[in-house]
Coordinates of C-alpha atoms in Angstrom, one line a residue:
Chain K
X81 CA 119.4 135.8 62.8
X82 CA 116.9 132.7 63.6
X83 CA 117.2 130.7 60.6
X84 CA 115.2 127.6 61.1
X85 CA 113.2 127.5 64.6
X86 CA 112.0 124.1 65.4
X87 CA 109.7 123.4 68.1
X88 CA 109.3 121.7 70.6
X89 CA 113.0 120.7 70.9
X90 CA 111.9 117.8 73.4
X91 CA 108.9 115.6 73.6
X92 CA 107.9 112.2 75.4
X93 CA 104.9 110.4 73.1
X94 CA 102.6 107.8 74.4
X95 CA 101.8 105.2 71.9
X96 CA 98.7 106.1 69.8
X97 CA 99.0 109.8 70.9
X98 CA 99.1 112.5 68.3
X99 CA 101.7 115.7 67.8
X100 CA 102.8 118.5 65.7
X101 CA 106.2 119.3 65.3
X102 CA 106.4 123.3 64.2
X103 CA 109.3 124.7 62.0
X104 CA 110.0 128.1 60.5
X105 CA 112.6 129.5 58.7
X106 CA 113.0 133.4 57.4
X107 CA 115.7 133.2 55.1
X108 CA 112.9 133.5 52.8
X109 CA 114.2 129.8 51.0
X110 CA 111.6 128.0 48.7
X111 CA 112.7 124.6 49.9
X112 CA 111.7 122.9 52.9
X113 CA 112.5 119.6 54.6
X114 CA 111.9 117.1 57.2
X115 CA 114.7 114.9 58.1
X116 CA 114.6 111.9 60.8
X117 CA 118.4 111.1 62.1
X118 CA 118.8 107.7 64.0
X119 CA 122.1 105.8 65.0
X120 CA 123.8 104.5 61.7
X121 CA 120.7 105.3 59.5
X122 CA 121.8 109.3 59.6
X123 CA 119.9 111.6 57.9
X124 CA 115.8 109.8 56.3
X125 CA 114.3 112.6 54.3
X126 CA 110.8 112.0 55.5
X127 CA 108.7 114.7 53.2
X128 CA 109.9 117.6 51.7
X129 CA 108.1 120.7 49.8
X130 CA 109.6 122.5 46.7
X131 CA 107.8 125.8 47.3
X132 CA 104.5 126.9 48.8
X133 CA 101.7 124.6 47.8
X134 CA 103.4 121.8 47.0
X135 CA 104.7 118.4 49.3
X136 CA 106.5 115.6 48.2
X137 CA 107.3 112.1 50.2
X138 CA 111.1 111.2 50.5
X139 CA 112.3 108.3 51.8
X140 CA 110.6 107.3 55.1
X141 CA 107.1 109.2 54.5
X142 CA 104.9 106.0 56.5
X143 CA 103.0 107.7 59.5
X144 CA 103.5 111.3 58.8
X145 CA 101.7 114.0 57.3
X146 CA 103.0 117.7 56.6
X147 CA 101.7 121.0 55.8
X148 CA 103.3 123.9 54.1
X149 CA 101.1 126.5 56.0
X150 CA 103.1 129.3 53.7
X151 CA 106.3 130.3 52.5
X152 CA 107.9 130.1 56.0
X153 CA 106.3 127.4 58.2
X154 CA 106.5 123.4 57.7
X155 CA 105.0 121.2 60.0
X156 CA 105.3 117.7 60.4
X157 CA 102.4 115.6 62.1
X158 CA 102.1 112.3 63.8
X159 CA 98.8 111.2 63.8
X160 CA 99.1 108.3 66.2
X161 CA 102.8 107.8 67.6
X162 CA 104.5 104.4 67.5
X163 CA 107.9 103.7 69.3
X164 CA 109.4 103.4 66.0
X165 CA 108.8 106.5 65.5
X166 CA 111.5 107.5 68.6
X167 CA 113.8 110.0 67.0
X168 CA 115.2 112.9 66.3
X169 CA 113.9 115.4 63.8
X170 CA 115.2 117.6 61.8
X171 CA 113.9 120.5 59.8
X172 CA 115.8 122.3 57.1
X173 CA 115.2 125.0 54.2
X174 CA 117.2 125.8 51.3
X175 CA 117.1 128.5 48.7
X176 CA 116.5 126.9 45.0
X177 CA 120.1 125.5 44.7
X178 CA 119.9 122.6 47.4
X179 CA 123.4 122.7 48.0
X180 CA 123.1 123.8 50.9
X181 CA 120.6 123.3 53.4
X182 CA 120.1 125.1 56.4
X183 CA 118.6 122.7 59.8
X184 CA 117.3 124.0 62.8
X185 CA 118.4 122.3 66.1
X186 CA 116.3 119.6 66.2
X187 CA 113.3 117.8 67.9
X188 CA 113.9 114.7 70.4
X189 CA 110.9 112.5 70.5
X190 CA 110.6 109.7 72.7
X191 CA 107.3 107.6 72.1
X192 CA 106.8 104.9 75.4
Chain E
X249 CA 123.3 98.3 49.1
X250 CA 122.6 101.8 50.6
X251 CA 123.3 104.2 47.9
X252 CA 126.2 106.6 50.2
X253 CA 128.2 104.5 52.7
X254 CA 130.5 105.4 54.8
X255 CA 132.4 104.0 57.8
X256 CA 130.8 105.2 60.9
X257 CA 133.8 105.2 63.3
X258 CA 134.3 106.2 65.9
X259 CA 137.5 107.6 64.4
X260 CA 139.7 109.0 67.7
X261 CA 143.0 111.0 66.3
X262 CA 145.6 112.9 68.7
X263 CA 145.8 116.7 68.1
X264 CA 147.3 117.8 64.8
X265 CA 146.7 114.9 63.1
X266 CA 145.7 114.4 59.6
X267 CA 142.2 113.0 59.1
X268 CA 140.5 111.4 56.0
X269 CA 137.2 110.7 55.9
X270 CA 135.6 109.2 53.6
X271 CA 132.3 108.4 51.5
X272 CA 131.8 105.8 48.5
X273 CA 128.3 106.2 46.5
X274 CA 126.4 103.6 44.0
X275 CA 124.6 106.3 41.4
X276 CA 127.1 107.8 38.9
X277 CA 124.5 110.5 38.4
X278 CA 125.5 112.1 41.2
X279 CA 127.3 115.4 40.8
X280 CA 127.3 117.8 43.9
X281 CA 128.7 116.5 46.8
X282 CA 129.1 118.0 50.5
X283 CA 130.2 117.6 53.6
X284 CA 128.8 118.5 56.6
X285 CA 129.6 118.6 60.2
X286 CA 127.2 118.3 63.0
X287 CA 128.2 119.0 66.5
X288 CA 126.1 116.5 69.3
X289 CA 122.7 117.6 69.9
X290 CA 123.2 120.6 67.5
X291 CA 121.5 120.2 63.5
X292 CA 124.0 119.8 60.8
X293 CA 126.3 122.7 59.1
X294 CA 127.6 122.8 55.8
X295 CA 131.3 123.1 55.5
X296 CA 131.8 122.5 51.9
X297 CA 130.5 121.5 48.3
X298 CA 132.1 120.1 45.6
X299 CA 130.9 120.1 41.8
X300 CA 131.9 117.3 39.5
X301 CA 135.3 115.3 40.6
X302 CA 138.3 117.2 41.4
X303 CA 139.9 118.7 45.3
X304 CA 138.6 121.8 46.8
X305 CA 140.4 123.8 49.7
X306 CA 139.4 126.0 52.5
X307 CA 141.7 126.3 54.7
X308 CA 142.2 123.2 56.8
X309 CA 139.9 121.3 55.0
X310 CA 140.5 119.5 51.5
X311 CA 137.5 117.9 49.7
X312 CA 138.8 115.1 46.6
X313 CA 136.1 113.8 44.8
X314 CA 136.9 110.8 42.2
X315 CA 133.7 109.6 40.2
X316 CA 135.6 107.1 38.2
X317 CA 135.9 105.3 41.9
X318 CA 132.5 106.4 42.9
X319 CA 134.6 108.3 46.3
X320 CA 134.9 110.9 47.8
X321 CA 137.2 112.3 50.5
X322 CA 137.1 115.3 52.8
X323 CA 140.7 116.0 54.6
X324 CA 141.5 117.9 57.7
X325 CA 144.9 119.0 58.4
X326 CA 146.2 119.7 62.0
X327 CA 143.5 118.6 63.2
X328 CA 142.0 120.5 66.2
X329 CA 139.7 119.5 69.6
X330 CA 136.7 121.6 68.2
X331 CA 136.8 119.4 64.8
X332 CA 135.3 116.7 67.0
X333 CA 131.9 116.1 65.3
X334 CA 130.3 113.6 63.3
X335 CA 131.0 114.4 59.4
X336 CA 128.1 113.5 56.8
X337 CA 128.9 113.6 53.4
X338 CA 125.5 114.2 51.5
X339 CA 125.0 114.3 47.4
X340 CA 122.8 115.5 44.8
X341 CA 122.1 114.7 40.9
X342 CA 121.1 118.0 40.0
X343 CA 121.2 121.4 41.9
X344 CA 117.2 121.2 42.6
X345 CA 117.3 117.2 43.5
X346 CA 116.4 116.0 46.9
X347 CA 119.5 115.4 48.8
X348 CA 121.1 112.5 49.9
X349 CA 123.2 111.6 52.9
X350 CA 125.6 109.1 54.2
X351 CA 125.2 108.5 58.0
X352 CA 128.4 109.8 59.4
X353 CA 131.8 109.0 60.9
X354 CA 132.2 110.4 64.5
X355 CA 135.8 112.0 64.8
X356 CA 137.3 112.7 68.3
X357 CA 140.7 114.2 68.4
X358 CA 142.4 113.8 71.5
X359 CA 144.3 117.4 73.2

């Protein structure tokens, strides 16, 4: 059982440069999330998409763009990299009860 | 004031210990809350969920949650090597609301 697949799970940025981050899940869940995790922040819910067709911004949005390509992909994109944005990133899915989510293993970005 | 706090440790215990950890919330609307426990470089895992105020047991673990004090607790007994992790207690107003999470207490219990 995959779960959620995240990819790449390392990168090193350049300011200004841009990158996709790729996530699927197949548990077949509705929900979809991206989640940045720095040191005593923990978990910024950057965007997030209720079902196919439909993205929301959470907390920390600034600088990012998703897609919901279709029921199993999320991607999260940064169109021109800051150092600020040095993190790590976290996908997750749920099913329509968001009790529980589900996170892949994360991305570790490093923008120089 | 964030609105889920808790004390980020580190918290370093001796084998079969008993740990409390601990979250405290601003939003009374809250009503799910979980605990998770994310192993370094690994993404988070759900270990339980709690609806309303009131304790929940499995096995080790014990989750209290006491919205007239706006806490919550989440207590490991005898505690083991492999509990080390950081623990993020997360919360929810409604089943389909966006969750949200406090960022962590490390734990390290010492064989």
């Amino acid at each position: 059982n995959a779960g959620v697949t995240q990819t790449p799970k390392f990168q090193v940025l350049k300011t200004g440069q841009s990158m996709t981050l790729q996530c699927a899940q197949d548990m077949n869940h509705n929900s979809m999330y991206w989640y940045r995790q720095d040191p005593g922040m923990g978990l910024r819910l950057i965007y997030y998409s209720a079902s196919e067709g439909t993205t929301d911004k959470g907390e920390v949005p600034n600088g990012y763009n998703v897609s919901r390509l279709n029921k199993r992909e999320f991607s999260l994109r940064l169109e021109s990299a800051a150092p600020s944005q040095t993190s790590v990133y976290f996908c997750a899915s749920s099913d329509n009860m968001n009790t529980e989510a589900f996170f892949g293993q994360g991305t570790r970005l490093t923008v120089v | 004031q964030k609105e889920v706090e808790q004390d980020p440790g580190p918290l370093s215990v001796p084998e079969g210990a008993i740990v409390s950890l601990n979250c405290t919330y601003s939003n009374s609307a809250f009503q799910y809350f979980m605990w998770y426990r994310q192993y370094s470089r690994k993404g988070p895992e759900l270990l339980m969920y709690t609806y309303s105020s009131g304790n929940k047991e499995d096995g080790r673990f014990t989750a209290q949650v006491d919205k007239s004090s706006k806490y919550i607790s989440l207590f490991i007994r005898d505690s083991q090597p492999s509990d080390s992790a950081t623990y993020l207690c997360a919360m929810l107003r409604t089943s389909y609301d966006k969750v949200i999470f406090g960022p962590g207490t490390s734990l390290s219990v010492i064989p």
